[in-house]
Amino acid sequence: MSKLNRENRVSVREKIHSPYDPLPLTISKALVLAKVREENVSWVDDLQPQWIPYIYTADNEPGYFPVPENKGREGMAYLTHIIDQYDTLTDITVFMHASATQWHNDVGDTNSSSVLSMLRLEAVKQRGYVNLRCHHRPGCPTAVRPFDPELVSSSSIVYRNFTTIYTELFNTSIETVPKEIGGVCCGQFALTRERIHRRRREDYVHMRDWAFSTSLDNFTVGSVFEMLWHMVFLEDPVS
């Protein structure tokens, strides 16, 4: 990672404690969760009305938003929310796993509600995209070098086929594939409406269609998105 990127990279803890201009009291906030049948989401009740919950289920459970196909783990729920709510998005949307505690959470403790309570929304509004993890590993400084000859013989189907996956997902040419990609893991982050709108709705539809059509399995598709969420939302390849 370059010196410039190291200097510009700001952890969630810094976002919590750094001074930012305060937001208006009327800011709207949505919490998007991707759940499976055995997950209990009652913890979300205590967050209302400050947060508007959108809970998506992969198991067709009544009372929750459905996804068109159980492919790509939380990625399918996240993209479906963006596609369906594109014209009515809240000012800030946080995307998280559904359980009350997650190993991904490393701010204070593993409790998701604690992470939300400490997140500086002013920082989200200023930066546009904020990963909810503090620790920079896994994912940083570099998760994959797409043109590294060693990837051809990798045991990982994602690494072996990364350039093809990238060009298909982003509907682009191989010339645009970055030489290095790295970003804080994993699938939990906050976004402003403006950052989401930097891409057309059709771009998100294309990404979801890729998830439908690829021969990669559910788990692997989800792993691809975990590697690339920062690029989906137009952060630098190494960020």
Tab-separated table of N, CA and C in Angstrom, residues 3 25 32 84 91 106 114 120 135 143-144 149 174 181 209 221:
chain	number	residue	atom	x	y	z
A	3	LYS	N	2.266	5.137	0.531
A	3	LYS	CA	2.254	6.031	1.690
A	3	LYS	C	0.987	6.870	1.697
A	25	LEU	N	-30.794	17.027	12.640
A	25	LEU	CA	-31.509	16.045	13.451
A	25	LEU	C	-32.460	15.193	12.624
A	32	VAL	N	-30.113	-2.405	6.948
A	32	VAL	CA	-30.428	-3.542	6.082
A	32	VAL	C	-29.729	-4.778	6.632
A	84	ASP	N	-34.391	-2.174	-5.295
A	84	ASP	CA	-35.805	-1.913	-5.002
A	84	ASP	C	-36.029	-0.533	-4.404
A	91	ASP	N	-31.055	8.785	3.898
A	91	ASP	CA	-29.805	9.549	3.822
A	91	ASP	C	-28.590	8.646	4.023
A	106	ASP	N	-15.691	-5.330	15.756
A	106	ASP	CA	-14.503	-5.206	16.605
A	106	ASP	C	-14.368	-3.799	17.173
A	114	SER	N	-24.021	-2.110	19.560
A	114	SER	CA	-22.945	-1.259	20.069
A	114	SER	C	-22.205	-0.574	18.930
A	120	ARG	N	-20.016	7.202	13.926
A	120	ARG	CA	-20.209	8.625	13.710
A	120	ARG	C	-20.833	8.830	12.333
A	135	HIS	N	-10.144	-3.426	12.407
A	135	HIS	CA	-8.934	-4.148	12.022
A	135	HIS	C	-8.804	-4.193	10.505
A	143	ALA	N	-5.442	-7.856	-0.997
A	143	ALA	CA	-6.116	-9.150	-0.923
A	143	ALA	C	-5.820	-10.014	-2.139
A	144	VAL	N	-5.663	-9.380	-3.291
A	144	VAL	CA	-5.438	-10.145	-4.518
A	144	VAL	C	-4.670	-9.295	-5.524
A	149	PRO	N	1.171	-14.499	-11.694
A	149	PRO	CA	1.184	-15.832	-12.318
A	149	PRO	C	0.851	-16.962	-11.349
A	174	ILE	N	-10.705	-6.329	-19.682
A	174	ILE	CA	-9.596	-6.793	-18.852
A	174	ILE	C	-8.577	-5.682	-18.625
A	181	ILE	N	-5.694	-5.284	-5.529
A	181	ILE	CA	-6.976	-4.962	-4.908
A	181	ILE	C	-6.877	-5.299	-3.429
A	209	ASP	N	-27.645	-9.826	-11.531
A	209	ASP	CA	-27.817	-10.800	-12.608
A	209	ASP	C	-26.582	-11.690	-12.739
A	221	VAL	N	-19.821	-16.837	-4.364
A	221	VAL	CA	-20.323	-15.541	-4.834
A	221	VAL	C	-20.285	-14.525	-3.695
